[in-house]
Coordinates of C-alpha atoms in Angstrom, one line a residue:
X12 CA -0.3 -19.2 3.0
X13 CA 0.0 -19.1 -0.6
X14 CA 2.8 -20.8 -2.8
X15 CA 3.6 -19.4 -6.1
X16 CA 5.5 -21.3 -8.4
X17 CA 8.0 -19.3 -10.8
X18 CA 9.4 -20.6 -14.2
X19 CA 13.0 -20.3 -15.3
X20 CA 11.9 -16.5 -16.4
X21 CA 10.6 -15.8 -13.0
X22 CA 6.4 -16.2 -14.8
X23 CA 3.7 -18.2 -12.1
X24 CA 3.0 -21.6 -13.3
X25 CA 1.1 -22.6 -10.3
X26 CA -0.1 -21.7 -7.0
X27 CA -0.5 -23.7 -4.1
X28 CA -2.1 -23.2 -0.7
X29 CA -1.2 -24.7 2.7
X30 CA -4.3 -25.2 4.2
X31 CA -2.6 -26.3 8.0
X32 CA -2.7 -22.5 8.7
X33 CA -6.0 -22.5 8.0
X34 CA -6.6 -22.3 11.8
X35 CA -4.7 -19.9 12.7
X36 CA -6.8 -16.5 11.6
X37 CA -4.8 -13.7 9.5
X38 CA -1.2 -15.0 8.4
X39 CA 1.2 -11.0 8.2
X40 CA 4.7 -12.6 7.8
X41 CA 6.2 -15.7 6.0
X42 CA 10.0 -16.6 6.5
X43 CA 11.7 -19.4 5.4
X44 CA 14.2 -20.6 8.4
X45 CA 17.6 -22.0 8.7
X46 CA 16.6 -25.3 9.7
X47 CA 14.1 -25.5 6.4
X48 CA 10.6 -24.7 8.3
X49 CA 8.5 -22.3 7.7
X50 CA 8.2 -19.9 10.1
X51 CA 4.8 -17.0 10.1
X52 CA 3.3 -14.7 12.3
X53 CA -0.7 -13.6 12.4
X54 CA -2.4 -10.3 13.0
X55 CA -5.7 -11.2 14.7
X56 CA -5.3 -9.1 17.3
X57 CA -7.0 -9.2 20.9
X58 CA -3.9 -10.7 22.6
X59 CA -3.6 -14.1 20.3
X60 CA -1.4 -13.4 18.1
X61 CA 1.2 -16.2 17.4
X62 CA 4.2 -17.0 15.7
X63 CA 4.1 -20.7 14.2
X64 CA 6.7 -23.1 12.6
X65 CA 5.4 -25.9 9.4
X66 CA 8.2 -28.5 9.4
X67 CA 9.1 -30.3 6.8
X68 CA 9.5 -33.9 6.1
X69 CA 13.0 -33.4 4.2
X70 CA 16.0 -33.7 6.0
X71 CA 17.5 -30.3 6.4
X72 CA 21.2 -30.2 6.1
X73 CA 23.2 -28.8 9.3
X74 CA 23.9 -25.3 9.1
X75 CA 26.1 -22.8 11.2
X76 CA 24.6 -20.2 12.9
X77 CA 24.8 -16.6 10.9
X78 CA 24.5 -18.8 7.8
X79 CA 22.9 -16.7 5.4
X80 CA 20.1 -19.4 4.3
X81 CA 17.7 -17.4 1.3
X82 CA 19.8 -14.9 -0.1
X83 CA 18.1 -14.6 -3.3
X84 CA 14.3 -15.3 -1.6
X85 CA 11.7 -13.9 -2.8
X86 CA 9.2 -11.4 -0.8
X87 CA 5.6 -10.5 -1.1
X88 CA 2.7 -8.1 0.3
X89 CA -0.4 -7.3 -0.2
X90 CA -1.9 -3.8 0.5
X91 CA -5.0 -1.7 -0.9
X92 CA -5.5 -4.6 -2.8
X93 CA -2.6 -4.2 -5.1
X94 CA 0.5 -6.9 -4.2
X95 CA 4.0 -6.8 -4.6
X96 CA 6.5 -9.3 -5.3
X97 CA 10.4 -8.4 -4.8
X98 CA 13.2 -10.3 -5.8
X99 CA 16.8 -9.8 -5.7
X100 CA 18.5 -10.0 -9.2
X101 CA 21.9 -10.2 -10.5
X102 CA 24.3 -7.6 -9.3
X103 CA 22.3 -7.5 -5.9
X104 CA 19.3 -5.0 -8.0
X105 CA 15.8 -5.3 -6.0
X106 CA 13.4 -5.4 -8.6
X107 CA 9.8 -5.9 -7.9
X108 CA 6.3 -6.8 -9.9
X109 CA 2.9 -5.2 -9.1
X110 CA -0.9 -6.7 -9.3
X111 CA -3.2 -4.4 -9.7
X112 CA -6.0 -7.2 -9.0
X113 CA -5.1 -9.1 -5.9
X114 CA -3.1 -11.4 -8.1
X115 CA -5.1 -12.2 -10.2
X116 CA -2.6 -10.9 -13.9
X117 CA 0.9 -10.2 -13.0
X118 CA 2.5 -7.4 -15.7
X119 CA 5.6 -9.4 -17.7
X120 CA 8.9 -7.7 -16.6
X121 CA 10.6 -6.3 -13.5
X122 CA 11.1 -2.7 -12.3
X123 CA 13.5 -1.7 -10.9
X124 CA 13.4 -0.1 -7.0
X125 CA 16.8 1.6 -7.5
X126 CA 17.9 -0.6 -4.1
X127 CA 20.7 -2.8 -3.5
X128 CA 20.7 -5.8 -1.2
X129 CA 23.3 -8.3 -0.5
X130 CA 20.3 -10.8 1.2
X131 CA 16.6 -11.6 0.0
X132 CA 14.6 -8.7 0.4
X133 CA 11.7 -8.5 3.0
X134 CA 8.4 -6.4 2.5
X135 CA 5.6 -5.4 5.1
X136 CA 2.8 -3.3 5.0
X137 CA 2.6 -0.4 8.0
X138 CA -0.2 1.4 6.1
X139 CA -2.6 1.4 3.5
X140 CA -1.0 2.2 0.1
X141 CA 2.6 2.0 1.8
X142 CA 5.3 -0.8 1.0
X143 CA 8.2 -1.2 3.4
X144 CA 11.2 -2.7 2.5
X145 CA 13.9 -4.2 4.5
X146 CA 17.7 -4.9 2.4
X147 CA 21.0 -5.5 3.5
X148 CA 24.0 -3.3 2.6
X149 CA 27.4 -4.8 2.0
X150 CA 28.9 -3.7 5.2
X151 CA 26.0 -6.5 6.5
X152 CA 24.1 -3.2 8.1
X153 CA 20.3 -3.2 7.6
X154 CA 18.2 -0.3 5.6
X155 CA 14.4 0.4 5.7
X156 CA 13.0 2.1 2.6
X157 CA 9.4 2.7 1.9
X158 CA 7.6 3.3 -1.3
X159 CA 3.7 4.5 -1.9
X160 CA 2.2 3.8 -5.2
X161 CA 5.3 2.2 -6.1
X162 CA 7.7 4.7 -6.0
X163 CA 10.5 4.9 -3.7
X164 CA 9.5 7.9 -0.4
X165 CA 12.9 7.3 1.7
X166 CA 15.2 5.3 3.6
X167 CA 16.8 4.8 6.9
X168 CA 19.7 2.8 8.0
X169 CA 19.0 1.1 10.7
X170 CA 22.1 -0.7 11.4
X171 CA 23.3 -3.8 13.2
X172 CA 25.2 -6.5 11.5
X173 CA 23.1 -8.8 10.4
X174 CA 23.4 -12.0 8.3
X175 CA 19.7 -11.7 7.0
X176 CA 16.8 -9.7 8.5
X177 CA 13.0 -9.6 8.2
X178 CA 9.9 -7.0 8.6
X179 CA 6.5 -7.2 9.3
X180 CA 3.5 -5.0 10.9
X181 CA -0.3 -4.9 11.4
X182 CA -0.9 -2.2 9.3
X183 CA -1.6 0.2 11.7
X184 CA 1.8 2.1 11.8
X185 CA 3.8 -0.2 14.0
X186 CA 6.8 -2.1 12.0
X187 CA 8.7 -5.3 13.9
X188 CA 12.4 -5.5 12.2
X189 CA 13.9 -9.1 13.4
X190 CA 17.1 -9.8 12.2
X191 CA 19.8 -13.0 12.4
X192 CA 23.5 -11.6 13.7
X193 CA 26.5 -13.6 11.9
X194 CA 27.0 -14.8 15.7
X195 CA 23.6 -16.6 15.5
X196 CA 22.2 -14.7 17.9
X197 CA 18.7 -12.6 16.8
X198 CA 17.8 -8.9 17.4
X199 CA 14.5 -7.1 17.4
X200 CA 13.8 -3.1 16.4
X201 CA 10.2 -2.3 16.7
X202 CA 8.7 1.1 15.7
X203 CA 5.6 2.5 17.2
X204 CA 4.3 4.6 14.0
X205 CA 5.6 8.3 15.6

């Protein structure tokens, strides 16, 4: 797992890696959780996959459930080399940045994905070239957009009331939408790629 450190104007100062994972093969999907771990998932296939928690040594304050923990979070993904970094901005604008080089240079600037989410984005991969995209709506329902080469393909609504929700996939078509009801209860969608 990576860390990127962001200035005041959203530029990397620093990146940082958290060798514990090291172990564990393939890390798809980071999330920070409500009781301040780090939860992530891997894509090694074969039956052993997991889903793993890094604690911290902070004291995490108490939190209701349905507490909407990383609403301005920020999301990232790599595919075809290229990786993307979305943000929400002011006025609830996704806005995202593009490396061309595996993050190695990072263009200045934001563009703008024309979405609107009242929680931190989340972005997967399901295929090569593809970005999906996971925002919330005001009404708390959850939307699915994808974009190839950048650029915004569709959208679906998929739903649910949901205090703040996640994606991920292993890139082979299949998506895995998890999601955090205001009652503190989770919900899973999955998608099979037809």
């Amino acid at each position: 797992i990576r860390l990127l450190f962001l200035d005041p104007e959203s530029k990397v100062v620093g990146t940082s890696t958290i060798d514990e994972v090291s172990s564990f093969g393939r890390i798809r999907t980071v999330q920070y959780g409500p009781d301040r771990a780090l939860y992530f998932t891997t894509s090694n296939g074969s039956g052993s996959d997991v889903v793993g928690r890094i604690s911290t040594s902070a004291t995490p304050p108490k939190v209701t459930g349905g507490t909407n923990i990383s609403p301005v979070a920020v999301s990232g993904v790599r595919t075809n080399g290229d990786m993307f970094v979305f943000i929400r901005t002011t006025n609830d604008q996704v806005a995202y940045r593009r490396s061309t080089d595996d993050g190695v240079s990072w263009p200045t600037g934001w563009t703008n994905t024309g979405l609107k989410s009242t929680s931190a984005p989340s972005a997967a991969s399901s295929a090569a070239g593809r970005v999906d995209l996971l925002t919330r709506n005001p009404d708390r329902s959850v939307t699915h957009s994808w974009l190839v080469d950048g650029i915004r393909q569709g959208q679906t609504k998929l739903g649910g009331v949901a205090t703040t929700a996640t994606i991920s996939s292993l890139g082979d078509g299949t998506l895995d939408v998890l999601a955090l009801r205001t009652d503190g209860r989770t919900f899973r969608k999955r998608f099979n790629g037809t």
